[in-house]
CSV table of C-alpha atoms in Angstrom, one decimal:
chain,number,residue,atom,x,y,z
Q,6,MET,CA,79.1,114.8,92.7
Q,7,LEU,CA,77.1,112.1,93.5
Q,8,VAL,CA,78.3,109.4,91.0
Q,9,SER,CA,75.9,106.6,89.8
Q,10,TRP,CA,76.7,103.2,88.1
Q,11,THR,CA,74.5,101.9,85.3
Q,12,LEU,CA,74.0,97.8,86.1
Q,13,THR,CA,72.9,94.6,84.7
Q,14,HIS,CA,72.7,91.1,86.2
Q,15,LEU,CA,75.1,88.6,84.3
Q,16,GLY,CA,75.0,85.3,85.6
Q,17,GLY,CA,75.7,85.4,89.6
Q,18,GLU,CA,77.3,89.0,89.2
Q,19,VAL,CA,75.9,92.4,88.9
Q,20,THR,CA,77.7,94.2,86.2
Q,21,SER,CA,77.5,97.8,84.9
Q,22,LEU,CA,77.9,98.6,81.6
Q,23,HIS,CA,77.9,102.2,81.7
Q,24,LEU,CA,78.7,105.4,83.8
Q,25,HIS,CA,76.8,108.5,84.1
Q,26,HIS,CA,75.9,111.1,86.6
Q,27,LEU,CA,72.9,110.5,88.7
Q,28,TRP,CA,71.5,114.0,87.9
Q,29,SER,CA,71.5,113.4,84.0
Q,30,ARG,CA,69.1,110.3,84.5
Q,31,LYS,CA,69.9,109.2,80.9
Q,32,ARG,CA,68.9,105.9,80.4
Q,33,ILE,CA,71.0,103.2,78.2
Q,34,THR,CA,69.8,100.2,77.0
Q,35,MET,CA,71.9,97.2,78.8
Q,36,LEU,CA,73.1,93.8,77.3
Q,37,GLU,CA,72.0,90.7,78.7
Q,38,ASN,CA,74.4,88.2,77.7
Q,39,ARG,CA,77.8,86.8,78.8
Q,40,GLY,CA,79.8,88.3,76.2
Q,41,ASP,CA,82.6,91.0,76.2
Q,42,ALA,CA,80.9,94.2,77.4
Q,43,GLU,CA,81.8,97.0,75.0
Q,44,GLU,CA,82.2,99.4,77.9
Q,45,LEU,CA,83.5,99.1,81.3
Q,46,GLY,CA,81.3,98.7,84.3
Q,47,ASP,CA,80.7,97.4,88.2
Q,48,SER,CA,80.7,94.3,89.4
Q,49,VAL,CA,80.1,92.8,93.0
Q,50,ASP,CA,82.4,90.7,94.7
Q,51,GLY,CA,80.2,87.7,95.6
Q,52,ASN,CA,80.5,84.1,95.7
Q,53,SER,CA,77.1,82.8,94.2
Q,54,CYS,CA,79.2,80.8,91.7
Q,55,PHE,CA,81.1,78.8,93.6
Q,56,PRO,CA,80.0,75.7,95.5
Q,57,ARG,CA,80.2,75.7,99.4
Q,58,GLN,CA,83.0,73.8,100.7
Q,59,SER,CA,84.7,73.4,104.2
Q,60,LYS,CA,103.0,97.7,88.4
Q,61,ALA,CA,102.3,100.8,88.5
Q,62,PRO,CA,105.1,103.6,88.6
Q,63,ASN,CA,106.6,104.5,91.9
Q,64,PRO,CA,105.8,107.9,93.1
Q,65,PRO,CA,108.5,110.0,94.9
Q,66,ASP,CA,108.3,109.3,98.6
Q,67,LYS,CA,106.8,112.1,100.7
Q,68,ALA,CA,109.4,114.5,102.7
Q,69,GLY,CA,110.6,112.8,106.0
Q,70,ARG,CA,109.5,108.9,104.8
Q,71,GLU,CA,113.3,108.1,104.0
Q,72,GLY,CA,115.3,106.6,106.9
Q,73,LYS,CA,113.1,106.0,110.2
Q,74,ALA,CA,109.5,106.0,109.8
Q,75,GLY,CA,109.2,109.0,112.4
Q,76,ALA,CA,110.2,110.2,115.6
Q,77,GLY,CA,108.5,109.0,118.7
Q,78,SER,CA,106.2,111.6,119.9
Q,79,GLY,CA,106.2,110.7,123.7
Q,80,ASP,CA,102.6,110.5,123.9
Q,81,ALA,CA,101.3,107.3,125.4
Q,82,ASN,CA,98.2,107.5,123.5
Q,83,ARG,CA,100.0,107.1,120.3
Q,84,TYR,CA,101.6,104.1,118.3
Q,85,ARG,CA,105.3,104.6,118.1
Q,86,MET,CA,106.6,105.5,114.6
Q,87,ASP,CA,110.5,105.8,115.4
Q,88,TYR,CA,111.4,102.5,114.0
Q,89,GLN,CA,113.7,102.0,110.8
Q,90,SER,CA,110.7,101.4,108.8
Q,91,ILE,CA,107.0,101.8,108.6
Q,92,GLY,CA,106.6,98.2,107.6
Q,93,THR,CA,105.2,96.1,105.1
Q,94,CYS,CA,102.0,95.9,103.0
Q,95,VAL,CA,101.1,92.5,101.4
Q,96,ILE,CA,98.4,92.8,98.4
Q,97,ILE,CA,96.6,89.7,97.3
Q,98,ASN,CA,94.5,90.6,94.4
Q,99,ASN,CA,92.5,87.6,92.8
Q,100,LYS,CA,91.4,88.3,89.4
Q,101,ASN,CA,91.2,85.2,87.3
Q,102,PHE,CA,89.3,82.0,89.1
Q,103,HIS,CA,89.3,78.6,88.2
Q,104,GLU,CA,87.2,77.6,85.2
Q,105,SER,CA,85.3,74.9,87.3
Q,106,LYS,CA,84.0,77.8,89.5
Q,107,GLY,CA,82.1,79.6,86.7
Q,108,GLN,CA,83.0,82.9,87.7
Q,109,LYS,CA,84.1,85.6,85.5
Q,110,PRO,CA,87.1,87.5,86.1
Q,111,ARG,CA,87.1,90.5,88.4
Q,112,GLU,CA,87.3,93.3,86.0
Q,113,GLY,CA,88.9,96.4,87.4
Q,114,THR,CA,90.5,94.7,90.3
Q,115,ASN,CA,93.9,95.5,88.6
Q,116,VAL,CA,93.0,99.3,89.1
Q,117,ASP,CA,92.5,98.7,92.7
Q,118,ALA,CA,95.8,97.0,93.2
Q,119,ASP,CA,97.8,99.4,91.3
Q,120,ALA,CA,96.3,102.2,93.3
Q,121,VAL,CA,96.7,100.5,96.7
Q,122,GLU,CA,100.5,99.6,95.7
Q,123,ARG,CA,101.3,103.2,95.0
Q,124,THR,CA,99.5,104.9,97.8
Q,125,PHE,CA,100.9,102.7,100.4
Q,126,ARG,CA,104.4,102.9,98.8
Q,127,GLY,CA,104.0,106.4,98.9
Q,128,LEU,CA,103.4,106.1,102.8
Q,129,GLY,CA,106.5,104.5,102.8
Q,130,TYR,CA,105.8,100.4,102.8
Q,131,LYS,CA,107.6,97.8,101.5
Q,132,ILE,CA,104.9,96.5,98.9
Q,133,ARG,CA,104.4,92.8,98.5
Q,134,ARG,CA,102.0,92.1,96.0
Q,135,GLU,CA,100.7,88.7,94.7
Q,136,ASP,CA,98.1,88.3,92.0
Q,137,ASP,CA,95.8,85.3,91.4
Q,138,ARG,CA,96.7,82.8,94.6
Q,139,THR,CA,94.8,79.7,95.4
Q,140,VAL,CA,93.5,79.3,99.3
Q,141,GLY,CA,96.7,77.1,99.8
Q,142,GLU,CA,99.6,79.9,98.6
Q,143,MET,CA,97.6,82.8,100.2
Q,144,GLU,CA,97.6,80.7,103.4
Q,145,ALA,CA,101.3,79.9,102.8
Q,146,LEU,CA,102.2,83.4,101.9
Q,147,LEU,CA,100.9,84.8,105.1
Q,148,HIS,CA,102.1,82.5,107.4
Q,149,THR,CA,105.5,83.2,106.0
Q,150,VAL,CA,105.0,86.7,106.7
Q,151,SER,CA,103.8,86.4,109.9
Q,152,GLN,CA,106.9,84.7,111.1
Q,153,GLU,CA,109.2,86.9,109.5
Q,154,ASP,CA,110.9,89.6,112.0
Q,155,HIS,CA,109.1,92.9,112.2
Q,156,SER,CA,110.7,94.0,115.2
Q,157,ARG,CA,112.3,97.1,113.4
Q,158,SER,CA,108.8,98.2,111.8
Q,159,ALA,CA,106.2,100.2,113.1
Q,160,SER,CA,103.2,98.5,111.6
Q,161,PHE,CA,101.8,95.9,109.2
Q,162,VAL,CA,99.2,96.4,106.5
Q,163,CYS,CA,97.3,93.9,104.5
Q,164,VAL,CA,95.1,94.6,101.5
Q,165,LEU,CA,92.9,91.5,100.3
Q,166,LEU,CA,91.1,91.7,97.1
Q,167,SER,CA,88.8,89.0,95.7
Q,168,HIS,CA,85.2,87.3,96.1
Q,169,GLY,CA,84.1,86.7,99.6
Q,170,GLY,CA,80.9,86.0,101.8
Q,171,GLU,CA,80.2,86.9,105.5
Q,172,GLY,CA,83.7,85.7,107.3
Q,173,THR,CA,84.9,83.8,104.0
Q,174,PHE,CA,87.6,85.0,101.7
Q,175,TYR,CA,88.5,83.6,98.2
Q,176,GLY,CA,91.3,82.0,96.6
Q,177,THR,CA,91.1,81.1,92.9
Q,178,ASP,CA,90.3,77.7,93.6
Q,179,ALA,CA,88.3,77.6,96.6
Q,180,PHE,CA,87.4,79.9,99.7
Q,181,THR,CA,89.0,80.1,103.1
Q,182,GLU,CA,88.0,81.7,106.6
Q,183,LEU,CA,89.0,85.3,106.9
Q,184,LYS,CA,90.0,84.7,110.3
Q,185,LYS,CA,92.5,82.2,109.5
Q,186,LEU,CA,94.5,84.5,107.4
Q,187,THR,CA,94.2,87.3,109.7
Q,188,GLY,CA,94.7,85.1,112.9
Q,189,MET,CA,98.3,84.5,112.0
Q,190,PHE,CA,99.3,87.9,113.1
Q,191,ARG,CA,98.2,87.7,116.7
Q,192,GLY,CA,99.8,88.2,119.4
Q,193,ASP,CA,100.6,84.8,120.1
Q,194,ARG,CA,101.7,83.8,116.8
Q,195,CYS,CA,103.9,87.0,115.5
Q,196,LYS,CA,105.8,88.1,118.2
Q,197,THR,CA,107.5,90.8,116.6
Q,198,LEU,CA,104.1,92.9,115.9
Q,199,VAL,CA,102.9,92.6,119.4
Q,200,ALA,CA,101.8,95.9,120.5
Q,201,LYS,CA,101.8,97.2,116.9
Q,202,PRO,CA,99.0,98.3,114.4
Q,203,LYS,CA,97.9,95.2,112.3
Q,204,LEU,CA,95.7,97.0,109.4
Q,205,PHE,CA,93.8,95.0,106.9
Q,206,PHE,CA,91.8,96.3,104.1
Q,207,ILE,CA,89.6,94.0,102.7
Q,208,GLN,CA,87.4,94.3,99.3
Q,209,ALA,CA,85.1,91.6,99.0
Q,210,CYS,CA,81.2,90.9,99.3
Q,211,ARG,CA,80.2,89.7,102.5
Q,212,GLY,CA,77.0,88.3,101.8
Q,213,THR,CA,73.9,89.1,99.1
Q,214,ILE,CA,71.9,91.6,100.5
Q,215,LEU,CA,71.4,94.7,98.4
Q,216,ASP,CA,71.3,98.3,100.2
Q,217,HIS,CA,68.2,100.2,99.2
Q,218,GLY,CA,69.2,103.4,101.3
Q,219,ILE,CA,66.8,105.8,102.8
Q,220,GLN,CA,66.1,109.1,102.1
Q,221,THR,CA,66.9,111.6,104.8
Q,222,ASP,CA,64.9,115.1,105.8
Q,223,SER,CA,102.9,100.4,119.7
Q,224,SER,CA,105.7,100.2,121.5
Q,225,SER,CA,108.3,97.4,122.6
Q,226,ASP,CA,108.9,98.8,125.7
Q,227,GLU,CA,105.4,99.0,127.2
Q,228,SER,CA,105.6,98.0,131.3
Q,229,TRP,CA,102.4,96.1,130.8
Q,230,ASP,CA,103.0,92.3,131.4
Q,231,ARG,CA,100.3,90.9,129.0
Q,232,ILE,CA,97.8,92.2,126.5
Q,233,PRO,CA,95.1,90.4,124.6
Q,234,VAL,CA,96.4,88.6,121.4
Q,235,GLU,CA,93.6,90.1,119.5
Q,236,ALA,CA,94.5,93.7,120.5
Q,237,ASP,CA,95.8,96.2,117.7
Q,238,PHE,CA,94.1,95.1,114.8
Q,239,LEU,CA,92.0,96.9,112.5
Q,240,TYR,CA,89.9,95.4,110.1
Q,241,ALA,CA,88.2,97.7,107.3
Q,242,HIS,CA,86.0,96.0,105.3
Q,243,SER,CA,84.5,97.3,101.9
Q,244,THR,CA,80.9,96.5,103.1
Q,245,ALA,CA,78.5,95.9,106.1
Q,246,PRO,CA,77.7,92.1,107.1
Q,247,GLY,CA,75.6,90.3,104.8
Q,248,TYR,CA,75.9,92.7,101.9
Q,249,TYR,CA,77.2,92.8,98.1
Q,250,SER,CA,80.5,95.3,97.6
Q,251,TRP,CA,80.8,97.1,94.3
Q,252,ARG,CA,83.4,97.2,92.1
Q,253,ASN,CA,83.7,99.2,88.7
Q,254,GLU,CA,85.3,97.2,85.6
Q,255,GLY,CA,86.9,100.9,84.7
Q,256,LYS,CA,87.5,102.7,88.1
Q,257,GLY,CA,88.2,99.8,90.6
Q,258,SER,CA,86.1,99.3,93.5
Q,259,TRP,CA,83.8,102.1,95.5
Q,260,PHE,CA,86.0,101.3,98.6
Q,261,MET,CA,89.3,101.3,97.0
Q,262,GLN,CA,88.9,104.3,95.1
Q,263,ALA,CA,87.7,106.1,98.1
Q,264,LEU,CA,90.4,104.5,100.8
Q,265,CYS,CA,93.4,105.7,98.5
Q,266,GLY,CA,92.0,109.0,97.7
Q,267,MET,CA,91.3,109.6,101.4
Q,268,LEU,CA,94.8,108.4,102.4
Q,269,ASN,CA,96.4,110.3,99.6
Q,270,GLU,CA,94.8,113.8,101.0
Q,271,HIS,CA,94.8,113.3,104.7
Q,272,SER,CA,97.7,110.8,105.7
Q,273,ASN,CA,99.8,113.6,106.2
Q,274,LYS,CA,97.6,115.3,109.3
Q,275,LEU,CA,94.6,113.1,110.2
Q,276,GLU,CA,94.4,110.2,113.0
Q,277,LEU,CA,93.9,106.9,110.8
Q,278,MET,CA,90.5,106.7,112.3
Q,279,GLN,CA,89.2,110.0,111.0
Q,280,ILE,CA,90.6,109.0,107.7
Q,281,MET,CA,88.7,105.6,107.8
Q,282,THR,CA,85.5,108.1,108.8
Q,283,ARG,CA,86.0,109.9,105.5
Q,284,VAL,CA,86.1,107.1,103.2
Q,285,ASN,CA,82.6,105.7,104.8
Q,286,HIS,CA,81.1,109.2,104.0
Q,287,LYS,CA,82.6,109.2,100.7
Q,288,VAL,CA,81.2,105.6,99.7
Q,289,ALA,CA,77.9,106.2,101.4
Q,290,LEU,CA,77.0,109.5,100.0
Q,291,ASP,CA,79.2,109.6,96.3
Q,292,PHE,CA,78.1,106.2,95.0
Q,293,GLU,CA,74.9,104.9,94.1
Q,294,SER,CA,73.4,102.2,91.7
Q,295,ALA,CA,70.9,103.0,88.8
Q,296,SER,CA,69.8,100.0,86.5
Q,297,SER,CA,66.9,98.8,84.2
Q,298,THR,CA,67.4,95.7,85.7
Q,299,PRO,CA,64.1,95.5,88.2
Q,300,GLY,CA,65.6,95.4,92.1
Q,301,PHE,CA,69.2,96.6,91.2
Q,302,SER,CA,68.7,100.6,91.1
Q,303,ALA,CA,69.6,102.9,93.8
Q,304,LYS,CA,71.6,101.0,95.8
Q,305,LYS,CA,74.0,102.1,98.1
Q,306,GLN,CA,77.0,100.9,100.2
Q,307,ILE,CA,78.7,101.6,103.6
Q,308,PRO,CA,82.3,100.1,104.5
Q,309,CYS,CA,82.3,98.6,108.1
Q,310,ILE,CA,85.4,99.7,110.3
Q,311,ILE,CA,86.2,97.0,113.1
Q,312,SER,CA,89.0,98.6,115.2
Q,313,MET,CA,90.9,96.8,118.2
Q,314,LEU,CA,93.7,99.4,118.0
Q,315,THR,CA,94.8,100.7,121.5
Q,316,LYS,CA,96.3,104.1,120.4
Q,317,ASP,CA,95.8,106.7,117.7
Q,318,PHE,CA,97.5,105.8,114.4
Q,319,TYR,CA,99.4,109.0,112.8
Q,320,PHE,CA,101.1,108.0,109.7
Q,321,PRO,CA,105.0,109.6,109.7
Q,322,CYS,CA,105.5,112.8,107.8
């Protein structure tokens, strides 16, 4: 079913006040003000208001996720899962920003964070969630995690939820280079994750372009002496470079809704890149904007998956 969101522009963000099915074509009067919306809606995770400058209940674990993360398949093209743990999942969830930035709270992001927490805990990850962190706090947190001993872990996951720009990610006070955060886990800086998958899922805008759409007719016992320091990373961005990323105030972001849904449905049988392709498909086809505000109707979004993985990644089941 194609889902449509009704939008209005509120001081630098695009906010939807009502949800309806596209096929209904029901038009609803929008409120143009900075007051509290009577109903929940969508926002883009952009950065136009920033000056430029340098728990949910735990679901039961799936069968076989206790103890070791899974047996080694012996397949040289698959990442090993026969470690004591599948790994740690760090969630940085920024909703509220310093008043001096003039940015409204990212309503709906807690829905994302809760869903991510449930999903990755269900996959066996140890969750570490941090809300409303400054740039300094984010950098300190990820540096600490990167220096921890991951030798008994099969992988590492980091989920980043905030405003963003192209190559940047926002703390509650300012922005930092995204590469500075992810680069702490490079092979030459985080030795215990060498040759293991490091997965980053990023919900943030990467610019201010609107997508108009178009109508269509690891293993620690490897024998290699060296591997690239950038190897075994996956960066899953909610949107393509330069574009807005949409977030619904009641349902959460389009990308995180699709990611958690596809992981919950397919993690026991599909390889990670197959799952991510289904995420792309869902975001691209199941969501579309409709708005009485000129220029914001019938907009689309496509996630962007950048993989430096060197093997197939299957979640243990």
